mmCIF file of C-alpha atoms in Angstrom:
data_model
loop_
_atom_site.group_PDB
_atom_site.id
_atom_site.type_symbol
_atom_site.label_atom_id
_atom_site.label_comp_id
_atom_site.label_asym_id
_atom_site.label_seq_id
_atom_site.Cartn_x
_atom_site.Cartn_y
_atom_site.Cartn_z
ATOM 1 C CA MET K 214 14.480 -7.552 9.984
ATOM 2 C CA VAL K 215 13.373 -5.055 7.473
ATOM 3 C CA LEU K 216 14.681 -1.253 7.466
ATOM 4 C CA ASP K 217 13.117 0.920 5.225
ATOM 5 C CA ILE K 218 16.032 3.155 4.361
ATOM 6 C CA ARG K 219 14.930 4.605 1.313
ATOM 7 C CA ASP K 220 14.504 7.967 3.402
ATOM 8 C CA LEU K 221 16.573 7.514 6.012
ATOM 9 C CA ARG K 222 16.793 10.491 8.268
ATOM 10 C CA GLU K 223 17.324 9.209 12.022
ATOM 11 C CA SER K 224 20.914 9.817 13.019
ATOM 12 C CA VAL K 225 23.207 6.865 13.202
ATOM 13 C CA PRO K 226 26.585 6.324 15.186
ATOM 14 C CA PRO K 227 29.473 6.930 12.989
ATOM 15 C CA PRO K 228 30.559 4.178 10.434
ATOM 16 C CA THR K 229 32.819 1.709 12.315
ATOM 17 C CA PRO K 230 36.117 1.182 10.722
ATOM 18 C CA MET K 231 37.081 -1.651 9.124
ATOM 19 C CA PRO K 232 40.092 -3.827 10.909
ATOM 20 C CA ALA K 233 43.371 -2.928 9.243
ATOM 21 C CA SER K 234 44.353 -6.799 8.693
ATOM 22 C CA ALA K 235 41.414 -7.060 6.629
ATOM 23 C CA PRO K 236 42.555 -9.075 3.553
ATOM 24 C CA ALA K 237 42.859 -7.449 0.147
ATOM 25 C CA ASN K 238 39.616 -8.573 -1.289
ATOM 26 C CA PRO K 239 37.807 -6.058 -3.482
ATOM 27 C CA HIS K 240 34.214 -7.139 -2.179
ATOM 28 C CA ARG K 241 35.434 -7.354 1.459
ATOM 29 C CA SER K 242 34.221 -4.532 3.091
ATOM 30 C CA LEU K 243 30.951 -4.502 1.083
ATOM 31 C CA GLU K 244 30.035 -8.148 1.590
ATOM 32 C CA GLN K 245 30.685 -7.355 5.316
ATOM 33 C CA LEU K 246 28.171 -4.603 5.549
ATOM 34 C CA LEU K 247 25.482 -6.397 3.532
ATOM 35 C CA LYS K 248 26.008 -9.513 6.271
ATOM 36 C CA LEU K 249 26.145 -6.716 8.983
ATOM 37 C CA ALA K 250 22.727 -5.239 7.574
ATOM 38 C CA ALA K 251 21.262 -8.700 6.837
ATOM 39 C CA GLY K 252 22.032 -9.960 10.538
ATOM 40 C CA ALA K 253 21.480 -7.174 12.392
ATOM 41 C CA THR K 254 19.669 -7.977 15.649
ATOM 42 C CA SER K 255 18.715 -4.081 16.461
ATOM 43 C CA PRO K 256 17.566 -1.044 14.338
ATOM 44 C CA THR K 257 20.636 0.712 15.640
ATOM 45 C CA GLU K 258 22.825 -1.958 14.514
ATOM 46 C CA GLN K 259 21.202 -2.139 10.901
ATOM 47 C CA ALA K 260 21.132 1.435 10.539
ATOM 48 C CA ARG K 261 24.643 1.572 11.080
ATOM 49 C CA ALA K 262 25.432 -0.820 8.469
ATOM 50 C CA VAL K 263 22.816 0.568 6.162
ATOM 51 C CA GLU K 264 24.421 4.205 6.639
ATOM 52 C CA GLN K 265 27.807 2.762 5.651
ATOM 53 C CA LEU K 266 26.240 0.938 2.673
ATOM 54 C CA ARG K 267 25.126 4.440 1.768
ATOM 55 C CA GLN K 268 28.535 6.054 1.932
ATOM 56 C CA LEU K 269 30.387 3.124 0.295
ATOM 57 C CA ILE K 270 30.691 3.858 -3.323
ATOM 58 C CA PRO K 271 30.973 0.547 -5.545
ATOM 59 C CA GLY K 272 33.491 0.327 -8.460
ATOM 60 C CA VAL K 273 32.557 -1.789 -11.348
ATOM 61 C CA ASP K 274 33.531 -5.108 -9.362
ATOM 62 C CA GLY K 275 31.381 -4.127 -6.347
ATOM 63 C CA VAL K 276 28.145 -3.652 -8.493
ATOM 64 C CA ASP K 277 28.724 -6.958 -9.948
ATOM 65 C CA TYR K 278 28.986 -8.499 -6.596
ATOM 66 C CA LEU K 279 25.579 -6.849 -5.797
ATOM 67 C CA PHE K 280 24.196 -8.276 -8.775
ATOM 68 C CA ALA K 281 25.634 -11.495 -8.118
ATOM 69 C CA VAL K 282 24.040 -11.675 -4.539
ATOM 70 C CA LEU K 283 20.289 -9.963 -5.985
ATOM 71 C CA ALA K 284 20.329 -13.210 -8.156
ATOM 72 C CA ARG K 285 20.495 -15.228 -5.261
ATOM 73 C CA VAL K 286 16.995 -15.752 -4.240
ATOM 74 C CA GLY K 287 16.717 -16.443 -0.275
ATOM 75 C CA ALA K 288 20.266 -15.450 -0.039
ATOM 76 C CA PRO K 289 20.126 -13.392 3.493
ATOM 77 C CA ALA K 290 21.970 -10.454 2.081
ATOM 78 C CA ARG K 291 19.709 -9.849 -0.832
ATOM 79 C CA LEU K 292 17.559 -7.060 0.591
ATOM 80 C CA ALA K 293 20.251 -5.211 1.543
ATOM 81 C CA ALA K 294 21.800 -5.707 -1.779
ATOM 82 C CA ALA K 295 18.884 -4.149 -3.209
ATOM 83 C CA GLN K 296 18.830 -1.763 -1.176
ATOM 84 C CA THR K 297 22.223 -0.869 -1.838
ATOM 85 C CA LEU K 298 21.975 -0.668 -5.446
ATOM 86 C CA GLY K 299 18.895 1.855 -4.873
ATOM 87 C CA PHE K 300 21.596 3.741 -3.423
ATOM 88 C CA HIS K 301 24.193 3.753 -5.894
ATOM 89 C CA ARG K 302 22.604 3.535 -9.254
ATOM 90 C CA GLN K 303 25.507 3.676 -11.717
ATOM 91 C CA TRP K 304 23.830 0.642 -13.002
ATOM 92 C CA LEU K 305 21.387 2.471 -14.765
ATOM 93 C CA SER K 306 23.620 3.166 -17.843
ATOM 94 C CA SER K 307 23.503 -0.674 -18.556
ATOM 95 C CA ARG K 308 20.080 -2.025 -20.436
ATOM 96 C CA SER K 309 21.047 -5.483 -19.166
ATOM 97 C CA ARG K 310 21.351 -4.387 -15.636
ATOM 98 C CA ILE K 311 17.758 -2.396 -15.469
ATOM 99 C CA ARG K 312 16.369 -5.720 -17.131
ATOM 100 C CA GLN K 313 17.896 -7.854 -14.295
ATOM 101 C CA VAL K 314 15.994 -5.389 -11.507
ATOM 102 C CA VAL K 315 12.572 -5.075 -13.202
ATOM 103 C CA GLN K 316 12.704 -9.100 -13.601
ATOM 104 C CA ALA K 317 13.741 -9.022 -9.804
ATOM 105 C CA ALA K 318 10.874 -6.883 -8.686
ATOM 106 C CA ARG K 319 8.566 -9.071 -11.062
ATOM 107 C CA GLN K 320 9.444 -12.166 -9.043
ATOM 108 C CA ALA K 321 10.200 -10.554 -5.723
ATOM 109 C CA GLU K 322 9.159 -13.474 -2.864
ATOM 110 C CA THR K 323 8.014 -10.608 -0.485
ATOM 111 C CA GLU K 324 6.309 -7.134 -0.977
ATOM 112 C CA GLY K 325 8.939 -5.253 0.785
ATOM 113 C CA MET K 326 11.548 -6.669 -1.416
ATOM 114 C CA ALA K 327 9.450 -5.620 -4.776
ATOM 115 C CA VAL K 328 8.788 -2.146 -3.219
ATOM 116 C CA ILE K 329 12.607 -1.572 -2.539
ATOM 117 C CA LEU K 330 13.742 -2.744 -6.256
ATOM 118 C CA VAL K 331 10.758 -0.340 -7.719
ATOM 119 C CA TRP K 332 12.028 2.115 -5.537
ATOM 120 C CA ALA K 333 15.633 1.595 -7.261
ATOM 121 C CA LEU K 334 14.086 2.273 -10.709
ATOM 122 C CA ARG K 335 12.281 5.783 -9.911
ATOM 123 C CA GLN K 336 12.436 8.344 -12.318
ATOM 124 C CA ARG K 337 12.927 5.395 -15.159
ATOM 125 C CA ASN K 338 9.919 4.553 -17.190
ATOM 126 C CA GLU K 339 10.151 0.936 -16.175
ATOM 127 C CA ALA K 340 8.465 1.828 -12.932
ATOM 128 C CA ALA K 341 5.589 2.431 -14.522
ATOM 129 C CA GLU K 342 4.907 -1.059 -15.023
ATOM 130 C CA PHE K 343 4.294 -1.536 -11.578
ATOM 131 C CA LEU K 344 1.346 0.876 -11.167
ATOM 132 C CA LEU K 345 -0.864 -1.887 -12.035
ATOM 133 C CA ASP K 346 0.816 -4.332 -9.527
ATOM 134 C CA GLU K 347 -1.603 -5.845 -6.839
ATOM 135 C CA ARG K 348 0.433 -5.310 -4.229
ATOM 136 C CA PRO K 349 -0.448 -1.818 -2.640
ATOM 137 C CA GLY K 350 2.827 -0.913 -1.309
ATOM 138 C CA VAL K 351 4.527 -1.537 -4.854
ATOM 139 C CA ALA K 352 1.868 0.050 -6.911
ATOM 140 C CA VAL K 353 2.495 3.605 -4.525
ATOM 141 C CA GLU K 354 6.234 2.953 -4.968
ATOM 142 C CA ALA K 355 5.722 2.680 -8.585
ATOM 143 C CA ALA K 356 3.573 6.088 -8.685
ATOM 144 C CA LEU K 357 5.837 8.026 -6.413
ATOM 145 C CA GLY K 358 9.081 7.310 -8.536
ATOM 146 C CA VAL K 359 7.414 7.182 -12.308
ATOM 147 C CA PRO K 360 8.112 10.153 -14.544
ATOM 148 C CA LEU K 361 5.068 11.582 -16.505
ATOM 149 C CA ASN K 362 5.925 11.229 -20.070
ATOM 150 C CA ARG K 363 4.377 10.173 -23.182
ATOM 151 C CA GLN K 364 5.887 6.900 -22.579
ATOM 152 C CA THR K 365 4.015 6.314 -18.884
ATOM 153 C CA LEU K 366 1.038 8.247 -19.432
ATOM 154 C CA PRO K 367 -0.888 5.359 -20.941
ATOM 155 C CA LEU K 368 -0.290 3.159 -17.797
ATOM 156 C CA CYS K 369 -0.803 6.172 -15.444
ATOM 157 C CA VAL K 370 -4.173 7.003 -16.771
ATOM 158 C CA GLU K 371 -4.922 2.948 -16.636
ATOM 159 C CA ALA K 372 -3.894 2.747 -12.866
ATOM 160 C CA LEU K 373 -6.138 5.851 -12.274
ATOM 161 C CA GLU K 374 -9.301 4.114 -13.956
ATOM 162 C CA ARG K 375 -8.556 1.202 -11.935
ATOM 163 C CA ALA K 376 -8.408 3.254 -8.645
ATOM 164 C CA GLY K 377 -12.167 4.185 -9.450
ATOM 165 C CA ARG K 378 -13.726 7.592 -8.423
ATOM 166 C CA PRO K 379 -12.697 9.539 -6.666
ATOM 167 C CA PHE K 380 -9.196 9.118 -7.771
ATOM 168 C CA THR K 381 -7.975 10.229 -4.318
ATOM 169 C CA GLN K 382 -9.813 7.297 -2.517
ATOM 170 C CA THR K 383 -6.438 5.120 -2.865
ATOM 171 C CA GLU K 384 -2.799 6.290 -2.220
ATOM 172 C CA THR K 385 -1.532 5.515 -5.749
ATOM 173 C CA GLY K 386 -4.591 7.465 -7.031
ATOM 174 C CA ARG K 387 -3.620 10.731 -4.785
ATOM 175 C CA VAL K 388 -0.209 10.190 -5.828
ATOM 176 C CA LEU K 389 -0.793 10.344 -9.406
ATOM 177 C CA VAL K 390 -3.218 13.031 -9.436
ATOM 178 C CA ALA K 391 -1.000 15.088 -7.601
ATOM 179 C CA LYS K 392 1.480 14.802 -10.482
ATOM 180 C CA LEU K 393 -0.829 16.142 -13.199
ATOM 181 C CA PRO K 394 -0.833 19.812 -12.407
ATOM 182 C CA GLY K 395 3.003 19.822 -13.070
ATOM 183 C CA MET K 396 2.763 17.960 -16.477
ATOM 184 C CA HIS K 397 4.291 19.437 -19.220
ATOM 185 C CA PRO K 398 1.880 21.226 -21.326
ATOM 186 C CA ALA K 399 2.673 19.349 -24.657
ATOM 187 C CA LEU K 400 1.422 16.216 -22.795
ATOM 188 C CA VAL K 401 -2.152 17.631 -22.321
ATOM 189 C CA GLN K 402 -2.730 16.734 -25.785
ATOM 190 C CA ALA K 403 -1.642 13.099 -25.408
ATOM 191 C CA LEU K 404 -3.816 12.800 -22.087
ATOM 192 C CA ILE K 405 -6.852 13.923 -24.465
ATOM 193 C CA GLU K 406 -5.819 11.364 -26.938
ATOM 194 C CA LEU K 407 -5.942 8.858 -24.598
ATOM 195 C CA LEU K 408 -9.156 9.713 -22.749
ATOM 196 C CA ILE K 409 -10.393 9.141 -26.156
ATOM 197 C CA GLU K 410 -8.906 6.366 -26.515
ATOM 198 C CA ARG K 411 -10.165 5.139 -23.471
ATOM 199 C CA SER K 412 -13.879 6.191 -24.169
ATOM 200 C CA LEU K 413 -14.001 4.343 -27.012
ATOM 201 C CA ALA K 414 -12.652 1.076 -25.617
ATOM 202 C CA ALA K 415 -14.664 1.306 -22.321
ATOM 203 C CA GLY K 416 -17.186 4.352 -22.210
ATOM 204 C CA ALA K 417 -14.939 5.650 -19.608
ATOM 205 C CA ALA K 418 -16.770 8.938 -18.771
ATOM 206 C CA GLY K 419 -15.563 8.222 -15.296
ATOM 207 C CA LEU K 420 -12.168 9.556 -16.381
ATOM 208 C CA LEU K 421 -13.902 12.767 -17.183
ATOM 209 C CA PRO K 422 -12.783 14.318 -14.018
ATOM 210 C CA LEU K 423 -8.724 13.815 -14.341
ATOM 211 C CA LEU K 424 -9.697 17.385 -16.400
ATOM 212 C CA GLU K 425 -9.531 18.969 -13.137
ATOM 213 C CA TRP K 426 -6.326 18.227 -12.211
ATOM 214 C CA VAL K 427 -4.651 18.828 -15.667
ATOM 215 C CA PRO K 428 -2.822 22.466 -16.356
ATOM 216 C CA GLN K 429 -5.681 24.589 -17.535
ATOM 217 C CA VAL K 430 -3.788 26.991 -20.131
ATOM 218 C CA PRO K 431 -3.151 23.912 -22.529
ATOM 219 C CA LEU K 432 -6.438 22.797 -21.672
ATOM 220 C CA PHE K 433 -8.216 25.997 -22.889
ATOM 221 C CA GLU K 434 -6.161 26.104 -26.113
ATOM 222 C CA ALA K 435 -7.377 22.708 -26.992
ATOM 223 C CA PHE K 436 -11.024 22.773 -25.999
ATOM 224 C CA VAL K 437 -11.899 26.749 -26.452
ATOM 225 C CA VAL K 438 -9.598 28.134 -29.064
ATOM 226 C CA ALA K 439 -9.588 24.951 -31.173
ATOM 227 C CA GLY K 440 -13.216 25.445 -31.642
ATOM 228 C CA ASP K 441 -15.007 22.564 -33.339
ATOM 229 C CA GLY K 442 -11.640 20.540 -32.665
ATOM 230 C CA PRO K 443 -9.972 17.988 -34.701
ATOM 231 C CA ASP K 444 -11.184 16.337 -37.891
ATOM 232 C CA PHE K 445 -12.175 13.052 -37.230
ATOM 233 C CA SER K 446 -14.082 12.632 -40.514
ATOM 234 C CA GLY K 447 -11.481 10.648 -42.456
ATOM 235 C CA GLN K 448 -11.343 7.570 -39.589
ATOM 236 C CA THR K 449 -13.508 4.594 -39.776
ATOM 237 C CA ASP K 450 -14.552 5.455 -35.984
ATOM 238 C CA GLY K 451 -14.473 9.038 -36.950
ATOM 239 C CA ALA K 452 -18.007 9.851 -35.257
ATOM 240 C CA LEU K 453 -17.316 8.145 -32.267
ATOM 241 C CA ARG K 454 -14.144 10.007 -31.691
ATOM 242 C CA ALA K 455 -16.075 13.234 -32.548
ATOM 243 C CA ARG K 456 -18.323 12.245 -29.771
ATOM 244 C CA ALA K 457 -16.039 11.571 -27.101
ATOM 245 C CA TRP K 458 -14.230 14.747 -28.241
ATOM 246 C CA GLN K 459 -17.217 16.630 -27.762
ATOM 247 C CA GLN K 460 -17.949 15.364 -24.498
ATOM 248 C CA LEU K 461 -14.438 15.880 -23.004
ATOM 249 C CA ALA K 462 -14.712 19.362 -24.644
ATOM 250 C CA ARG K 463 -18.134 20.330 -22.837
ATOM 251 C CA ALA K 464 -16.685 18.904 -19.737
ATOM 252 C CA ALA K 465 -13.380 21.022 -20.048
ATOM 253 C CA ARG K 466 -15.233 24.355 -20.705
ATOM 254 C CA HIS K 467 -17.486 23.966 -18.031
ATOM 255 C CA LEU K 468 -14.561 23.443 -15.591
ATOM 256 C CA LEU K 469 -12.630 26.228 -17.049
ATOM 257 C CA GLU K 470 -15.474 28.582 -16.620
ATOM 258 C CA ARG K 471 -16.518 27.601 -12.785
ATOM 259 C CA ALA K 472 -12.887 27.382 -11.345
ATOM 260 C CA PRO K 473 -10.182 28.926 -13.735
ATOM 261 C CA SER K 474 -6.802 28.615 -12.170
ATOM 262 C CA SER K 475 -4.944 32.182 -11.348
ATOM 263 C CA GLU K 476 -2.583 30.955 -14.369
ATOM 264 C CA LEU K 477 -5.538 30.764 -16.767
ATOM 265 C CA LEU K 478 -6.696 33.725 -15.685
ATOM 266 C CA ARG K 479 -3.473 35.589 -16.093
ATOM 267 C CA HIS K 480 -2.850 33.950 -19.331
ATOM 268 C CA LEU K 481 -6.615 35.145 -20.838
ATOM 269 C CA LEU K 482 -5.786 38.893 -19.509
ATOM 270 C CA THR K 483 -2.559 38.781 -21.335
ATOM 271 C CA ARG K 484 -3.711 37.127 -24.771
ATOM 272 C CA SER K 485 -6.786 39.907 -24.427
ATOM 273 C CA GLY K 486 -4.056 42.849 -24.254
ATOM 274 C CA GLU K 487 -2.321 41.356 -27.276
ATOM 275 C CA ASP K 488 -5.260 40.435 -29.605
ATOM 276 C CA ASP K 489 -8.126 42.474 -29.880
ATOM 277 C CA GLY K 490 -9.594 39.454 -32.235
ATOM 278 C CA PHE K 491 -9.337 37.223 -29.271
ATOM 279 C CA VAL K 492 -11.266 39.376 -27.381
ATOM 280 C CA ARG K 493 -14.208 39.127 -29.829
ATOM 281 C CA ARG K 494 -14.195 35.444 -30.186
ATOM 282 C CA HIS K 495 -14.033 34.730 -26.570
ATOM 283 C CA ASP K 496 -15.909 37.244 -25.389
ATOM 284 C CA ALA K 497 -18.569 34.979 -23.292
ATOM 285 C CA PHE K 498 -15.835 32.756 -21.921
ATOM 286 C CA LEU K 499 -13.900 35.523 -20.769
ATOM 287 C CA ARG K 500 -16.795 37.265 -18.840
ATOM 288 C CA ALA K 501 -17.667 33.838 -17.339
ATOM 289 C CA ALA K 502 -14.163 33.470 -16.308
ATOM 290 C CA MET K 503 -13.442 36.589 -14.595
ATOM 291 C CA ARG K 504 -16.612 36.339 -12.941
ATOM 292 C CA GLN K 505 -15.000 33.720 -10.827
ATOM 293 C CA ALA K 506 -12.399 36.271 -9.439
ATOM 294 C CA ASP K 507 -12.335 36.638 -5.964
ATOM 295 C CA ARG K 508 -10.349 38.747 -2.965
ATOM 296 C CA ARG K 509 -7.802 35.980 -3.013
ATOM 297 C CA SER K 510 -7.134 36.065 -6.856
ATOM 298 C CA GLY K 511 -8.364 39.736 -7.671
ATOM 299 C CA PRO K 512 -5.223 41.680 -6.284
ATOM 300 C CA GLU K 513 -2.686 38.998 -8.250
ATOM 301 C CA LEU K 514 -5.045 39.796 -11.396
ATOM 302 C CA ILE K 515 -4.767 43.398 -11.231
ATOM 303 C CA SER K 516 -1.336 43.369 -10.124
ATOM 304 C CA HIS K 517 -0.844 41.299 -13.481
ATOM 305 C CA VAL K 518 -3.004 43.784 -15.701
ATOM 306 C CA GLU K 519 -0.561 46.878 -14.181
ATOM 307 C CA HIS K 520 2.419 45.033 -15.288
ATOM 308 C CA LEU K 521 1.046 44.057 -18.583
ATOM 309 C CA THR K 522 0.137 48.065 -19.351
ATOM 310 C CA PHE K 523 3.183 49.438 -18.232
ATOM 311 C CA LYS K 524 4.659 51.591 -20.901
ATOM 312 C CA ALA K 525 2.019 49.749 -23.449
ATOM 313 C CA SER K 526 0.116 51.074 -26.220
ATOM 314 C CA GLU K 527 -3.118 53.054 -25.816
ATOM 315 C CA GLU K 528 -4.915 50.281 -27.846
ATOM 316 C CA MET K 529 -3.668 47.681 -25.484
ATOM 317 C CA VAL K 530 -4.615 49.415 -22.647
ATOM 318 C CA ALA K 531 -8.391 50.098 -24.023
ATOM 319 C CA ARG K 532 -8.475 46.354 -24.880
ATOM 320 C CA LEU K 533 -7.831 45.406 -21.163
ATOM 321 C CA ALA K 534 -9.973 48.524 -19.827
ATOM 322 C CA GLN K 535 -13.179 46.460 -20.593
ATOM 323 C CA VAL K 536 -11.671 43.457 -18.801
ATOM 324 C CA LEU K 537 -10.752 45.435 -15.571
ATOM 325 C CA VAL K 538 -13.998 47.370 -15.519
ATOM 326 C CA GLU K 539 -15.778 44.153 -15.052
ATOM 327 C CA LEU K 540 -13.185 42.915 -13.136
ATOM 328 C CA ALA K 541 -13.082 45.859 -10.359
ATOM 329 C CA GLY K 542 -17.416 45.686 -10.090
ATOM 330 C CA ARG K 543 -16.928 42.441 -8.654
ATOM 331 C CA LEU K 544 -14.404 42.969 -6.342
ATOM 332 C CA ASP K 545 -14.719 44.940 -2.825
ATOM 333 C CA GLY K 546 -12.008 46.058 -0.509
ATOM 334 C CA PRO K 547 -8.391 46.933 -1.157
ATOM 335 C CA ALA K 548 -8.393 44.964 -4.595
ATOM 336 C CA ALA K 549 -11.538 47.105 -5.755
ATOM 337 C CA ALA K 550 -9.578 50.165 -4.751
ATOM 338 C CA GLN K 551 -6.500 48.928 -6.340
ATOM 339 C CA ALA K 552 -8.715 48.315 -9.503
ATOM 340 C CA SER K 553 -10.280 51.930 -9.336
ATOM 341 C CA ALA K 554 -6.782 53.515 -9.093
ATOM 342 C CA LEU K 555 -5.486 51.782 -11.970
ATOM 343 C CA LEU K 556 -8.473 52.812 -14.014
ATOM 344 C CA GLU K 557 -8.174 56.487 -12.837
ATOM 345 C CA SER K 558 -4.456 56.095 -14.227
ATOM 346 C CA TRP K 559 -5.310 54.881 -17.436
ATOM 347 C CA LYS K 560 -7.974 57.964 -17.760
ATOM 348 C CA GLY K 561 -5.170 60.336 -17.844
ATOM 349 C CA ARG K 562 -3.298 58.962 -20.809
ATOM 350 C CA SER K 563 -6.035 60.797 -23.336
ATOM 351 C CA ALA K 564 -9.433 62.159 -23.537
ATOM 352 C CA GLU K 565 -10.510 59.275 -26.094
ATOM 353 C CA LEU K 566 -9.372 56.499 -23.534
ATOM 354 C CA LYS K 567 -10.960 58.646 -20.421
ATOM 355 C CA LEU K 568 -14.216 58.717 -22.530
ATOM 356 C CA ARG K 569 -13.906 54.841 -23.489
ATOM 357 C CA ILE K 570 -13.505 53.930 -19.550
ATOM 358 C CA TYR K 571 -16.273 56.065 -18.430
ATOM 359 C CA GLN K 572 -18.578 54.543 -21.173
ATOM 360 C CA LEU K 573 -17.876 50.851 -20.028
ATOM 361 C CA GLN K 574 -17.882 52.300 -16.312
ATOM 362 C CA HIS K 575 -21.943 53.540 -17.289
ATOM 363 C CA LYS K 576 -22.369 50.417 -19.173
ATOM 364 C CA LEU K 577 -21.771 48.111 -16.101
ATOM 365 C CA GLY K 578 -23.518 50.099 -13.769
ATOM 366 C CA THR K 579 -26.605 50.233 -15.883
ATOM 367 C CA GLN K 580 -26.673 46.521 -16.483
ATOM 368 C CA GLY K 581 -26.215 46.205 -12.356
#
């Protein structure tokens, strides 16, 4: 019987106290509990032993004993020992212990045993190796536990490439792509480089949809603000790399204009207020992105503009007025009323600003 205790939520009876006459053996209580968990004849009995193993904090000798049990292939208590090592992970400070767990997971005689050992490696880079495991449960457990960083990203991308499109058709793919929106912005450039490498290796245009899951602000900086992109001319395969980058850039720009996130729209508004040159350089992109604002995102964006312009200079207000006038013209209901009220309040700042906003509104009305 195997009880999955990685996320034990059911209530269990209180731990059974050890007999007062138990020998003074430092492994005795741990050994007894392992035997109880391995030999339990009912889920309740096993859950009781498992809960006691969770509560028991093994010392150095206890950890040594658990690894000794783990090394005994076929031992009845081996799975319980692996589960206990997953609860109490002070052994993670030892590189040799980590290698032991990785090796045990590679050679696990059952998928359940491998899953528990990979769970014990959660939030460690070593878990990434098992993303490519042929046993579905092991790969999913690795996806759940793998941290997203420069060391693990290549294997994450390879696992997604193997999963095929759509990436969410497998559980491993669903777990991995769900992690991408939370990736550190600095990792976006590393991901771009990986996508270029994969494209050169296998023509992996199928990975382009990964861009839909990536944080959009660093994507915008990499593919829109950067203009023509990196200079690949000094590399032997520079032309191929430049072509791959351009393919990514077209896909990214299309995505950002078609479905900009609220975070990206707020970023665009902030940059527009700070830098007149930014507005001029990216005017077409700004217009395309702002056209996607709707009833859901509109009120949030207008509140953001109001926050940006609180006690702001007239120059900053004037820069944002152009964006807000166009945004207001595409909204209706309370959001449109909120935008109109903000524009009216700006008109009261000066006659020059009032004229500027009036001209913008007239121009938009003429175009409409």
